[in-house]
Protein backbone atom coordinates (compact mmCIF):
# COMPACT_ATOMS: atom_id res chain seq x y z
CA UNK A 1 0.00 0.00 0.00
CA UNK A 2 1.29 3.45 -0.91
CA UNK A 3 1.11 5.79 2.14
CA UNK A 4 2.33 8.89 0.28
CA UNK A 5 -1.18 9.62 -1.03
CA UNK A 6 -2.98 8.84 2.26
CA UNK A 7 -2.05 12.04 4.15
CA UNK A 8 -3.27 14.49 1.47
CA UNK A 9 -6.53 12.54 1.12
CA UNK A 10 -7.16 12.47 4.88
CA UNK A 11 -6.21 16.16 5.18
CA UNK A 12 -8.56 17.08 2.33
CA UNK A 13 -11.47 15.10 3.78
CA UNK A 14 -11.02 16.48 7.31
CA UNK A 15 -10.81 20.05 5.94
CA UNK A 16 -13.94 19.49 3.86
CA UNK A 17 -15.87 18.11 6.86
CA UNK A 18 -14.81 20.97 9.15
CA UNK A 19 -15.84 23.52 6.51
CA UNK A 20 -19.21 21.80 6.13
CA UNK A 21 -19.65 21.90 9.92
CA UNK A 22 -18.78 25.64 10.06
CA UNK A 23 -21.12 26.31 7.13
CA UNK A 24 -24.01 24.53 8.82
CA UNK A 25 -23.45 26.52 12.03
CA UNK A 26 -23.42 29.77 10.01
CA UNK A 27 -26.83 28.95 8.53
CA UNK A 28 -28.83 29.63 11.67
CA UNK A 29 -31.68 32.06 11.10
CA UNK A 30 -33.39 33.80 13.99
CA UNK A 31 -37.03 32.75 14.24
CA UNK A 32 -39.48 35.42 13.03
CA UNK A 33 -42.84 35.98 11.37
CA UNK A 34 -43.57 38.97 9.16
CA UNK A 35 -47.01 39.61 7.73
CA UNK A 36 -47.45 42.04 4.83
CA UNK A 37 -51.05 43.19 4.46
CA UNK A 38 -51.91 44.62 1.08
CA UNK A 39 -55.52 45.79 1.16
CA UNK A 40 -57.84 46.43 -1.74
CA UNK A 41 -60.70 48.25 -0.01
CA UNK A 42 -62.73 48.99 -3.15
CA UNK A 43 -62.85 45.27 -3.96
CA UNK A 44 -63.33 44.14 -0.33
CA UNK A 45 -60.32 41.89 0.08
CA UNK A 46 -56.81 41.78 1.50
CA UNK A 47 -53.84 39.71 0.43
CA UNK A 48 -51.71 38.63 3.36
CA UNK A 49 -48.11 37.59 2.68
CA UNK A 50 -46.69 35.71 5.64
CA UNK A 51 -42.91 35.26 5.68
CA UNK A 52 -41.21 33.20 8.36
CA UNK A 53 -37.72 31.83 8.68
CA UNK A 54 -39.11 28.55 7.28
CA UNK A 55 -42.00 29.37 4.92
CA UNK A 56 -43.66 31.92 2.65
CA UNK A 57 -47.45 31.80 2.46
CA UNK A 58 -50.07 33.93 0.70
CA UNK A 59 -53.54 34.08 2.24
CA UNK A 60 -56.55 35.61 0.48
CA UNK A 61 -58.81 37.35 3.01
CA UNK A 62 -62.23 38.31 1.72
CA UNK A 63 -63.98 41.26 3.30
CA UNK A 64 -67.37 39.72 2.52
CA UNK A 65 -69.21 38.24 5.51
CA UNK A 66 -69.43 34.47 5.54
CA UNK A 67 -66.38 33.80 3.37
CA UNK A 68 -63.34 32.04 4.77
CA UNK A 69 -59.70 32.99 4.37
CA UNK A 70 -57.87 30.67 2.02
CA UNK A 71 -54.22 29.93 1.42
CA UNK A 72 -53.49 30.44 -2.28
CA UNK A 73 -49.73 29.87 -2.22
CA UNK A 74 -47.22 28.25 0.14
CA UNK A 75 -43.56 27.39 -0.23
CA UNK A 76 -40.99 26.03 2.20
CA UNK A 77 -37.85 28.15 2.38
CA UNK A 78 -34.24 27.11 2.61
CA UNK A 79 -31.35 29.13 3.99
CA UNK A 80 -30.33 32.27 2.11
CA UNK A 81 -28.24 35.28 3.12
CA UNK A 82 -31.24 37.53 2.51
CA UNK A 83 -33.43 35.44 4.82
CA UNK A 84 -30.69 35.51 7.47
CA UNK A 85 -30.40 39.32 7.14
CA UNK A 86 -34.17 39.69 7.51
CA UNK A 87 -34.06 37.53 10.64
CA UNK A 88 -31.35 39.80 12.07
CA UNK A 89 -33.23 43.05 11.33
CA UNK A 90 -34.40 45.03 14.32
CA UNK A 91 -37.61 46.41 12.90
CA UNK A 92 -38.75 47.41 16.40
CA UNK A 93 -36.66 50.57 16.03
CA UNK A 94 -38.73 51.68 13.04
CA UNK A 95 -41.53 54.18 13.45
CA UNK A 96 -45.11 52.93 13.36
CA UNK A 97 -46.04 55.16 10.40
CA UNK A 98 -44.25 56.44 7.30
CA UNK A 99 -45.98 58.46 4.59
CA UNK A 100 -45.70 60.73 1.63
CA UNK A 101 -48.00 63.60 2.68
CA UNK A 102 -48.59 64.65 -0.93
CA UNK A 103 -50.45 61.44 -1.87
CA UNK A 104 -53.68 60.52 -0.10
CA UNK A 105 -54.37 57.19 -1.81
CA UNK A 106 -52.13 54.68 -3.58
CA UNK A 107 -49.83 52.16 -1.93
CA UNK A 108 -51.01 51.29 1.58
CA UNK A 109 -49.01 48.49 3.17
CA UNK A 110 -49.00 47.31 6.77
CA UNK A 111 -46.15 45.14 8.05
CA UNK A 112 -46.48 43.23 11.32
CA UNK A 113 -43.35 41.70 12.81
CA UNK A 114 -43.43 38.98 15.47
CA UNK A 115 -40.01 38.21 16.90
CA UNK A 116 -38.62 37.35 20.33
CA UNK A 117 -42.14 37.45 21.81
CA UNK A 118 -42.66 41.06 20.66
CA UNK A 119 -44.97 42.46 17.98
CA UNK A 120 -44.41 45.64 15.97
CA UNK A 121 -46.76 47.06 13.34
CA UNK A 122 -45.52 49.48 10.67
CA UNK A 123 -47.74 51.23 8.13
CA UNK A 124 -46.31 52.63 4.90
CA UNK A 125 -48.42 55.07 2.90
CA UNK A 126 -46.74 55.68 -0.48
CA UNK A 127 -43.35 55.50 1.23
CA UNK A 128 -40.22 53.47 0.46
CA UNK A 129 -38.19 52.09 3.36
CA UNK A 130 -35.06 50.03 2.63
CA UNK A 131 -35.55 47.37 5.32
CA UNK A 132 -39.17 46.81 4.29
CA UNK A 133 -38.08 46.85 0.65
CA UNK A 134 -35.71 43.94 1.30
CA UNK A 135 -38.55 41.91 2.84
CA UNK A 136 -40.97 42.64 0.00
CA UNK A 137 -38.30 42.04 -2.66
CA UNK A 138 -37.56 38.56 -1.24
CA UNK A 139 -41.27 37.71 -1.03
CA UNK A 140 -41.95 38.98 -4.55
CA UNK A 141 -39.06 36.94 -5.95
CA UNK A 142 -40.73 33.73 -4.75
CA UNK A 143 -44.42 34.20 -5.57
CA UNK A 144 -46.42 34.18 -8.82
CA UNK A 145 -46.92 37.58 -10.47
CA UNK A 146 -50.56 37.93 -9.34
CA UNK A 147 -49.54 37.80 -5.65
CA UNK A 148 -46.64 40.25 -5.79
CA UNK A 149 -46.84 43.35 -3.62
CA UNK A 150 -46.38 46.55 -5.58
CA UNK A 151 -43.48 48.38 -3.95
CA UNK A 152 -41.50 50.22 -6.62
CA UNK A 153 -38.43 51.79 -5.03
CA UNK A 154 -37.72 54.31 -7.80
CA UNK A 155 -41.31 55.54 -8.13
CA UNK A 156 -41.88 55.82 -4.37
CA UNK A 157 -38.59 57.68 -3.80
CA UNK A 158 -39.12 59.99 -6.80
CA UNK A 159 -42.65 60.84 -5.61
CA UNK A 160 -41.38 61.53 -2.09
CA UNK A 161 -38.63 63.82 -3.41
CA UNK A 162 -41.15 65.65 -5.63
CA UNK A 163 -43.37 66.11 -2.57
CA UNK A 164 -40.46 67.64 -0.65
CA UNK A 165 -39.72 70.01 -3.53
CA UNK A 166 -43.38 70.99 -3.73
CA UNK A 167 -43.55 71.55 0.04
CA UNK A 168 -40.37 73.69 -0.05
CA UNK A 169 -41.80 75.87 -2.84
CA UNK A 170 -44.95 76.54 -0.77
CA UNK A 171 -42.95 77.63 2.27
Coordinates of N, CA, C and O in Angstrom, one line a residue:
X1 N 0.8 -1.2 0.0 CA 0.0 0.0 0.0 C 0.9 1.2 0.0 O 1.8 1.3 0.7
X2 N 0.5 2.2 -0.8 CA 1.3 3.5 -0.9 C 0.7 4.5 0.1 O -0.4 5.0 -0.1
X3 N 1.5 4.8 1.1 CA 1.1 5.8 2.1 C 1.3 7.2 1.8 O 0.9 8.1 2.5
X4 N 2.0 7.5 0.7 CA 2.3 8.9 0.3 C 1.1 9.6 -0.1 O 1.0 10.8 0.0
X5 N 0.1 8.9 -0.6 CA -1.2 9.6 -1.0 C -2.2 9.7 0.1 O -3.2 10.3 0.0
X6 N -2.0 8.9 1.2 CA -3.0 8.8 2.3 C -3.1 10.2 3.0 O -4.2 10.6 3.3
X7 N -2.0 10.8 3.4 CA -2.1 12.0 4.2 C -2.8 13.1 3.4 O -3.7 13.8 4.0
X8 N -2.5 13.4 2.1 CA -3.3 14.5 1.5 C -4.8 14.2 1.4 O -5.6 15.1 1.5
X9 N -5.1 12.9 1.2 CA -6.5 12.5 1.1 C -7.2 12.8 2.5 O -8.3 13.3 2.5
X10 N -6.6 12.3 3.5 CA -7.2 12.5 4.9 C -7.2 14.0 5.2 O -8.3 14.4 5.8
X11 N -6.2 14.7 4.9 CA -6.2 16.2 5.2 C -7.3 16.8 4.4 O -8.1 17.6 5.0
X12 N -7.5 16.5 3.1 CA -8.6 17.1 2.3 C -9.9 16.8 2.9 O -10.8 17.6 3.0
X13 N -10.2 15.5 3.2 CA -11.5 15.1 3.8 C -11.8 15.8 5.1 O -12.9 16.2 5.4
X14 N -10.8 15.9 6.0 CA -11.0 16.5 7.3 C -11.3 18.0 7.1 O -12.1 18.6 7.8
X15 N -10.6 18.6 6.2 CA -10.8 20.1 5.9 C -12.2 20.3 5.4 O -12.9 21.2 5.8
X16 N -12.6 19.4 4.5 CA -13.9 19.5 3.9 C -15.0 19.3 4.9 O -16.0 20.1 5.0
X17 N -14.9 18.3 5.8 CA -15.9 18.1 6.9 C -15.9 19.3 7.9 O -17.0 19.7 8.3
X18 N -14.8 19.8 8.2 CA -14.8 21.0 9.1 C -15.4 22.2 8.5 O -16.1 23.0 9.2
X19 N -15.2 22.4 7.2 CA -15.8 23.5 6.5 C -17.4 23.3 6.4 O -18.1 24.3 6.6
X20 N -17.8 22.1 6.2 CA -19.2 21.8 6.1 C -19.8 22.0 7.5 O -20.9 22.6 7.6
X21 N -19.1 21.7 8.6 CA -19.6 21.9 9.9 C -19.8 23.4 10.2 O -20.7 23.9 10.8
X22 N -18.7 24.2 9.8 CA -18.8 25.6 10.1 C -19.9 26.3 9.2 O -20.6 27.1 9.7
X23 N -20.1 25.8 8.0 CA -21.1 26.3 7.1 C -22.5 26.1 7.7 O -23.4 26.9 7.7
X24 N -22.7 24.9 8.2 CA -24.0 24.5 8.8 C -24.3 25.4 10.0 O -25.4 25.8 10.3
X25 N -23.3 25.7 10.9 CA -23.4 26.5 12.0 C -23.8 28.0 11.6 O -24.5 28.6 12.3
X26 N -23.2 28.4 10.5 CA -23.4 29.8 10.0 C -24.8 29.9 9.4 O -25.2 31.0 9.0
X27 N -25.5 28.9 9.2 CA -26.8 28.9 8.5 C -28.0 29.0 9.5 O -29.1 28.8 9.1
X28 N -27.7 29.4 10.7 CA -28.8 29.6 11.7 C -29.5 30.9 11.4 O -28.9 32.0 11.1
X29 N -30.9 30.9 11.3 CA -31.7 32.1 11.1 C -32.5 32.3 12.3 O -33.2 31.3 12.8
X30 N -32.5 33.5 12.8 CA -33.4 33.8 14.0 C -34.9 33.6 13.6 O -35.3 33.9 12.5
X31 N -35.6 33.0 14.5 CA -37.0 32.8 14.2 C -37.8 34.1 14.2 O -37.6 34.9 15.0
X32 N -38.7 34.2 13.2 CA -39.5 35.4 13.0 C -40.7 35.1 12.2 O -40.8 34.1 11.5
X33 N -41.7 36.0 12.3 CA -42.8 36.0 11.4 C -43.1 37.4 11.0 O -43.3 38.3 11.8
X34 N -43.2 37.6 9.7 CA -43.6 39.0 9.2 C -44.8 38.8 8.3 O -44.8 38.0 7.4
X35 N -45.8 39.6 8.6 CA -47.0 39.6 7.7 C -47.1 40.9 7.0 O -47.0 42.0 7.6
X36 N -47.3 40.9 5.7 CA -47.4 42.0 4.8 C -48.9 42.1 4.4 O -49.4 41.1 3.7
X37 N -49.6 43.1 4.8 CA -51.0 43.2 4.5 C -51.2 44.2 3.4 O -50.8 45.4 3.5
X38 N -51.7 43.8 2.2 CA -51.9 44.6 1.1 C -53.4 44.6 0.8 O -54.0 43.7 0.3
X39 N -54.1 45.7 1.2 CA -55.5 45.8 1.2 C -56.0 46.5 -0.1 O -55.5 47.4 -0.6
X40 N -57.1 45.9 -0.6 CA -57.8 46.4 -1.7 C -59.3 46.7 -1.3 O -60.2 45.9 -1.4
X41 N -59.4 47.9 -0.7 CA -60.7 48.3 0.0 C -61.9 48.3 -1.0 O -63.0 47.9 -0.7
X42 N -61.7 48.9 -2.2 CA -62.7 49.0 -3.1 C -63.3 47.6 -3.6 O -64.5 47.5 -3.9
X43 N -62.4 46.6 -3.5 CA -62.8 45.3 -4.0 C -63.1 44.3 -2.8 O -63.3 43.2 -2.9
X44 N -63.0 44.9 -1.6 CA -63.3 44.1 -0.3 C -62.5 42.9 -0.1 O -63.0 41.8 0.2
X45 N -61.2 43.0 -0.3 CA -60.3 41.9 0.1 C -58.9 42.4 0.4 O -58.5 43.5 0.1
X46 N -58.2 41.5 1.1 CA -56.8 41.8 1.5 C -56.0 40.6 1.1 O -56.4 39.4 1.3
X47 N -54.8 40.8 0.7 CA -53.8 39.7 0.4 C -52.8 39.8 1.5 O -52.2 40.8 1.7
X48 N -52.7 38.7 2.3 CA -51.7 38.6 3.4 C -50.5 37.8 2.9 O -50.7 36.6 2.6
X49 N -49.3 38.3 2.9 CA -48.1 37.6 2.7 C -47.5 37.3 4.0 O -47.1 38.3 4.8
X50 N -47.3 36.1 4.4 CA -46.7 35.7 5.6 C -45.3 35.1 5.4 O -45.2 34.0 4.8
X51 N -44.3 35.7 5.8 CA -42.9 35.3 5.7 C -42.4 34.9 7.0 O -42.4 35.7 8.0
X52 N -41.9 33.6 7.1 CA -41.2 33.2 8.4 C -39.8 32.7 8.0 O -39.5 32.7 6.8
X53 N -39.1 32.3 9.0 CA -37.7 31.8 8.7 C -37.8 30.5 8.0 O -36.8 30.0 7.4
X54 N -39.0 29.9 7.9 CA -39.1 28.5 7.3 C -40.1 28.5 6.1 O -40.0 27.5 5.3
X55 N -41.0 29.5 5.9 CA -42.0 29.4 4.9 C -42.5 30.7 4.4 O -42.4 31.7 5.2
X56 N -43.0 30.8 3.2 CA -43.7 31.9 2.7 C -45.1 31.4 2.3 O -45.2 30.4 1.6
X57 N -46.1 32.2 2.7 CA -47.4 31.8 2.5 C -48.2 33.0 2.1 O -48.1 34.1 2.6
X58 N -49.2 32.9 1.1 CA -50.1 33.9 0.7 C -51.5 33.5 1.1 O -51.9 32.4 0.7
X59 N -52.2 34.4 1.8 CA -53.5 34.1 2.2 C -54.5 35.2 1.7 O -54.2 36.4 1.8
X60 N -55.5 34.7 1.0 CA -56.5 35.6 0.5 C -57.6 35.8 1.6 O -58.2 34.8 2.0
X61 N -57.8 37.0 2.0 CA -58.8 37.3 3.0 C -59.9 38.2 2.4 O -59.7 39.4 2.1
X62 N -61.1 37.6 2.3 CA -62.2 38.3 1.7 C -62.9 39.2 2.8 O -63.0 38.8 4.0
X63 N -63.3 40.4 2.4 CA -64.0 41.3 3.3 C -65.5 41.0 3.3 O -66.2 41.8 3.9
X64 N -65.9 40.0 2.6 CA -67.4 39.7 2.5 C -67.7 38.7 3.6 O -67.1 37.7 3.8
X65 N -68.8 39.1 4.4 CA -69.2 38.2 5.5 C -69.5 36.8 5.0 O -70.1 36.6 4.0
X66 N -69.1 35.9 5.8 CA -69.4 34.5 5.5 C -68.4 33.7 4.7 O -68.5 32.6 4.5
X67 N -67.4 34.5 4.2 CA -66.4 33.8 3.4 C -65.2 33.5 4.2 O -64.8 34.3 5.1
X68 N -64.5 32.4 4.0 CA -63.3 32.0 4.8 C -62.0 32.5 4.1 O -62.0 32.5 2.9
X69 N -61.0 32.7 4.9 CA -59.7 33.0 4.4 C -59.2 31.7 3.7 O -59.5 30.6 4.2
X70 N -58.4 31.9 2.6 CA -57.9 30.7 2.0 C -56.4 30.9 1.6 O -56.1 32.0 1.1
X71 N -55.6 29.9 1.8 CA -54.2 29.9 1.4 C -54.2 29.7 -0.1 O -54.7 28.6 -0.5
X72 N -53.6 30.6 -0.8 CA -53.5 30.4 -2.3 C -52.1 30.1 -2.8 O -51.9 29.8 -3.9
X73 N -51.1 30.2 -1.8 CA -49.7 29.9 -2.2 C -49.0 29.6 -0.9 O -49.1 30.2 0.1
X74 N -48.1 28.6 -1.0 CA -47.2 28.3 0.1 C -46.0 27.6 -0.4 O -46.0 26.8 -1.3
X75 N -44.8 28.0 0.2 CA -43.6 27.4 -0.2 C -42.6 27.3 1.0 O -42.4 28.3 1.7
X76 N -42.0 26.2 1.2 CA -41.0 26.0 2.2 C -39.7 26.8 1.8 O -39.4 26.8 0.6
X77 N -39.0 27.4 2.7 CA -37.8 28.2 2.4 C -36.6 27.4 2.9 O -36.6 26.8 3.9
X78 N -35.5 27.6 2.2 CA -34.2 27.1 2.6 C -33.4 28.3 2.9 O -33.7 29.5 2.6
X79 N -32.3 28.1 3.6 CA -31.4 29.1 4.0 C -30.9 30.0 2.8 O -30.7 29.5 1.7
X80 N -30.9 31.3 3.0 CA -30.3 32.3 2.1 C -29.8 33.4 2.9 O -30.2 33.7 4.1
X81 N -28.8 34.1 2.4 CA -28.2 35.3 3.1 C -29.3 36.3 3.3 O -29.3 37.0 4.4
X82 N -30.2 36.5 2.4 CA -31.2 37.5 2.5 C -32.2 37.2 3.6 O -32.5 38.0 4.5
X83 N -32.6 35.9 3.7 CA -33.4 35.4 4.8 C -32.7 35.6 6.2 O -33.4 36.0 7.1
X84 N -31.5 35.3 6.2 CA -30.7 35.5 7.5 C -30.7 37.0 7.9 O -30.9 37.3 9.0
X85 N -30.4 37.9 6.9 CA -30.4 39.3 7.1 C -31.8 39.8 7.6 O -31.8 40.7 8.5
X86 N -32.8 39.3 7.1 CA -34.2 39.7 7.5 C -34.4 39.2 8.9 O -34.9 40.0 9.8
X87 N -33.9 38.0 9.3 CA -34.1 37.5 10.6 C -33.3 38.4 11.6 O -33.6 38.5 12.8
X88 N -32.2 39.0 11.2 CA -31.4 39.8 12.1 C -31.8 41.2 12.2 O -31.3 42.0 13.0
X89 N -32.8 41.7 11.3 CA -33.2 43.0 11.3 C -33.9 43.4 12.7 O -34.6 42.5 13.2
X90 N -33.7 44.6 13.1 CA -34.4 45.0 14.3 C -35.4 46.0 13.9 O -35.2 47.3 13.9
X91 N -36.6 45.5 13.4 CA -37.6 46.4 12.9 C -38.3 47.1 14.0 O -39.1 48.1 13.8
X92 N -38.1 46.7 15.3 CA -38.8 47.4 16.4 C -38.3 48.9 16.5 O -39.0 49.7 17.1
X93 N -37.2 49.2 16.0 CA -36.7 50.6 16.0 C -37.3 51.5 15.0 O -37.1 52.7 15.0
X94 N -38.1 50.9 14.1 CA -38.7 51.7 13.0 C -39.9 52.4 13.6 O -40.5 51.9 14.6
X95 N -40.3 53.5 13.0 CA -41.5 54.2 13.5 C -42.7 53.4 13.1 O -42.7 52.5 12.2
X96 N -43.9 53.7 13.7 CA -45.1 52.9 13.4 C -45.7 53.4 12.1 O -46.5 52.7 11.5
X97 N -45.4 54.6 11.6 CA -46.0 55.2 10.4 C -45.1 56.0 9.6 O -44.3 56.8 10.1
X98 N -45.0 55.7 8.3 CA -44.3 56.4 7.3 C -45.2 56.8 6.2 O -46.0 56.0 5.7
X99 N -45.1 58.1 5.7 CA -46.0 58.5 4.6 C -45.4 59.5 3.7 O -44.5 60.3 4.1
X100 N -45.9 59.6 2.5 CA -45.7 60.7 1.6 C -46.9 61.6 1.8 O -48.0 61.2 1.3
X101 N -46.8 62.8 2.4 CA -48.0 63.6 2.7 C -48.7 64.2 1.4 O -49.8 64.7 1.5
X102 N -48.0 64.1 0.3 CA -48.6 64.6 -0.9 C -49.5 63.7 -1.7 O -50.2 64.1 -2.6
X103 N -49.6 62.4 -1.2 CA -50.4 61.4 -1.9 C -51.4 60.8 -0.8 O -51.0 60.3 0.2
X104 N -52.7 61.0 -1.1 CA -53.7 60.5 -0.1 C -54.1 59.1 -0.3 O -54.5 58.4 0.6
X105 N -54.0 58.6 -1.5 CA -54.4 57.2 -1.8 C -53.1 56.4 -2.3 O -52.0 56.8 -1.9
X106 N -53.3 55.4 -3.0 CA -52.1 54.7 -3.6 C -51.7 53.5 -2.7 O -52.5 52.9 -2.1
X107 N -50.4 53.3 -2.6 CA -49.8 52.2 -1.9 C -50.0 52.3 -0.4 O -49.6 53.2 0.2
X108 N -50.8 51.3 0.1 CA -51.0 51.3 1.6 C -50.6 49.9 2.1 O -51.3 48.9 1.8
X109 N -49.5 49.8 2.7 CA -49.0 48.5 3.2 C -48.8 48.5 4.7 O -48.2 49.5 5.2
X110 N -49.2 47.5 5.3 CA -49.0 47.3 6.8 C -48.2 46.1 7.0 O -48.5 45.0 6.5
X111 N -47.1 46.2 7.7 CA -46.2 45.1 8.0 C -46.3 44.9 9.5 O -46.2 45.8 10.3
X112 N -46.5 43.6 9.9 CA -46.5 43.2 11.3 C -45.4 42.2 11.5 O -45.3 41.2 10.9
X113 N -44.5 42.5 12.5 CA -43.3 41.7 12.8 C -43.6 41.0 14.2 O -43.9 41.7 15.1
X114 N -43.4 39.7 14.2 CA -43.4 39.0 15.5 C -42.1 38.3 15.6 O -41.7 37.5 14.8
X115 N -41.4 38.7 16.7 CA -40.0 38.2 16.9 C -39.7 38.3 18.4 O -40.0 39.4 19.0
X116 N -39.0 37.3 18.9 CA -38.6 37.4 20.3 C -39.8 37.7 21.3 O -39.6 38.4 22.3
X117 N -41.0 37.2 20.9 CA -42.1 37.5 21.8 C -42.7 38.9 21.7 O -43.5 39.2 22.5
X118 N -42.2 39.7 20.8 CA -42.7 41.1 20.7 C -43.3 41.2 19.3 O -43.0 40.6 18.3
X119 N -44.3 42.2 19.2 CA -45.0 42.5 18.0 C -44.8 43.9 17.7 O -45.0 44.8 18.6
X120 N -44.5 44.2 16.4 CA -44.4 45.6 16.0 C -45.2 45.8 14.7 O -45.0 45.0 13.8
X121 N -46.0 46.8 14.6 CA -46.8 47.1 13.3 C -46.3 48.4 12.7 O -46.1 49.4 13.4
X122 N -46.0 48.3 11.4 CA -45.5 49.5 10.7 C -46.4 49.7 9.5 O -46.6 48.8 8.7
X123 N -46.9 50.9 9.3 CA -47.7 51.2 8.1 C -47.0 52.2 7.2 O -46.4 53.1 7.6
X124 N -47.0 51.8 5.9 CA -46.3 52.6 4.9 C -47.4 53.1 3.9 O -48.0 52.3 3.3
X125 N -47.5 54.4 3.8 CA -48.4 55.1 2.9 C -47.6 55.8 1.8 O -47.1 56.9 2.0
X126 N -47.5 55.1 0.7 CA -46.7 55.7 -0.5 C -45.3 56.1 -0.1 O -44.8 57.1 -0.5
X127 N -44.7 55.2 0.7 CA -43.3 55.5 1.2 C -42.4 54.3 1.0 O -42.8 53.2 1.3
X128 N -41.2 54.6 0.6 CA -40.2 53.5 0.5 C -39.3 53.5 1.7 O -38.7 54.5 2.0
X129 N -39.1 52.3 2.3 CA -38.2 52.1 3.4 C -37.3 50.9 3.0 O -37.8 49.8 2.6
X130 N -36.0 51.1 3.1 CA -35.1 50.0 2.6 C -35.2 48.7 3.3 O -35.2 47.6 2.6
X131 N -35.4 48.6 4.6 CA -35.6 47.4 5.3 C -36.8 46.6 4.9 O -36.8 45.4 4.6
X132 N -37.9 47.4 4.7 CA -39.2 46.8 4.3 C -39.0 46.4 2.8 O -39.5 45.3 2.4
X133 N -38.3 47.2 2.1 CA -38.1 46.9 0.6 C -37.4 45.5 0.5 O -37.7 44.7 -0.4
X134 N -36.4 45.2 1.4 CA -35.7 43.9 1.3 C -36.7 42.8 1.6 O -36.6 41.7 0.9
X135 N -37.6 42.9 2.5 CA -38.6 41.9 2.8 C -39.5 41.7 1.7 O -39.7 40.5 1.3
X136 N -40.0 42.8 1.1 CA -41.0 42.6 0.0 C -40.3 42.1 -1.2 O -40.8 41.3 -2.0
X137 N -39.0 42.5 -1.5 CA -38.3 42.0 -2.7 C -38.1 40.5 -2.6 O -38.3 39.8 -3.5
X138 N -37.7 40.0 -1.4 CA -37.6 38.6 -1.2 C -38.9 37.8 -1.5 O -38.9 36.9 -2.2
X139 N -39.9 38.3 -0.9 CA -41.3 37.7 -1.0 C -41.7 37.7 -2.5 O -42.1 36.7 -3.0
X140 N -41.6 38.9 -3.1 CA -41.9 39.0 -4.5 C -41.1 38.1 -5.5 O -41.6 37.6 -6.5
X141 N -39.9 37.8 -5.1 CA -39.1 36.9 -6.0 C -39.5 35.5 -5.9 O -39.1 34.7 -6.8
X142 N -40.3 35.1 -4.9 CA -40.7 33.7 -4.7 C -42.2 33.4 -5.1 O -42.6 32.3 -5.2
X143 N -43.0 34.4 -5.3 CA -44.4 34.2 -5.6 C -44.8 34.5 -7.0 O -44.1 35.2 -7.7
X144 N -45.9 33.9 -7.5 CA -46.4 34.2 -8.8 C -46.8 35.7 -9.0 O -47.1 36.3 -8.0
X145 N -46.7 36.2 -10.2 CA -46.9 37.6 -10.5 C -48.2 38.1 -9.8 O -48.2 39.2 -9.3
X146 N -49.3 37.4 -9.8 CA -50.6 37.9 -9.3 C -50.6 38.2 -7.8 O -51.4 38.8 -7.3
X147 N -49.6 37.6 -7.1 CA -49.5 37.8 -5.7 C -48.4 38.7 -5.2 O -48.2 38.9 -4.0
X148 N -47.7 39.3 -6.1 CA -46.6 40.3 -5.8 C -47.2 41.5 -5.2 O -48.2 42.0 -5.6
X149 N -46.5 42.1 -4.2 CA -46.8 43.3 -3.6 C -46.2 44.5 -4.4 O -44.9 44.4 -4.6
X150 N -47.0 45.4 -4.9 CA -46.4 46.5 -5.6 C -45.6 47.4 -4.6 O -46.2 47.9 -3.6
X151 N -44.3 47.6 -4.8 CA -43.5 48.4 -4.0 C -42.3 48.8 -4.8 O -41.2 48.3 -4.6
X152 N -42.5 49.8 -5.7 CA -41.5 50.2 -6.6 C -40.6 51.3 -6.0 O -41.0 52.4 -5.8
X153 N -39.4 50.9 -5.7 CA -38.4 51.8 -5.0 C -38.3 53.1 -5.7 O -38.4 54.2 -5.1
X154 N -38.0 53.1 -7.0 CA -37.7 54.3 -7.8 C -38.9 55.2 -7.8 O -38.8 56.4 -7.5
X155 N -40.1 54.7 -8.1 CA -41.3 55.5 -8.1 C -41.6 56.1 -6.8 O -41.9 57.3 -6.6
X156 N -41.6 55.3 -5.7 CA -41.9 55.8 -4.4 C -40.9 56.9 -3.9 O -41.3 57.9 -3.3
X157 N -39.6 56.7 -4.2 CA -38.6 57.7 -3.8 C -38.7 58.9 -4.6 O -38.7 60.1 -4.1
X158 N -38.9 58.8 -5.9 CA -39.1 60.0 -6.8 C -40.3 60.8 -6.4 O -40.3 62.0 -6.3
X159 N -41.5 60.1 -6.1 CA -42.7 60.8 -5.6 C -42.4 61.5 -4.3 O -42.9 62.7 -4.1
X160 N -41.7 60.9 -3.4 CA -41.4 61.5 -2.1 C -40.5 62.8 -2.3 O -40.7 63.8 -1.6
X161 N -39.5 62.7 -3.1 CA -38.6 63.8 -3.4 C -39.4 65.0 -4.0 O -39.2 66.1 -3.7
X162 N -40.3 64.6 -5.0 CA -41.1 65.6 -5.6 C -42.0 66.3 -4.6 O -42.3 67.5 -4.7
X163 N -42.5 65.6 -3.6 CA -43.4 66.1 -2.6 C -42.6 67.1 -1.7 O -43.0 68.2 -1.4
X164 N -41.3 66.7 -1.4 CA -40.5 67.6 -0.7 C -40.2 68.9 -1.4 O -40.2 70.0 -0.8
X165 N -40.0 68.8 -2.7 CA -39.7 70.0 -3.5 C -41.0 70.9 -3.6 O -40.9 72.1 -3.5
X166 N -42.1 70.3 -3.7 CA -43.4 71.0 -3.7 C -43.6 71.7 -2.4 O -44.0 72.9 -2.4
X167 N -43.4 71.0 -1.3 CA -43.6 71.6 0.0 C -42.6 72.7 0.2 O -43.0 73.8 0.8
X168 N -41.4 72.6 -0.2 CA -40.4 73.7 -0.1 C -40.8 74.9 -0.9 O -40.5 76.0 -0.4
X169 N -41.4 74.7 -2.0 CA -41.8 75.9 -2.8 C -42.9 76.6 -2.2 O -43.1 77.8 -2.3
X170 N -43.8 75.9 -1.4 CA -45.0 76.5 -0.8 C -44.5 77.3 0.4 O -45.2 78.2 0.9
X171 N -43.4 77.0 1.0 CA -42.9 77.6 2.3 C -42.4 79.0 2.0 O -42.0 79.4 1.1

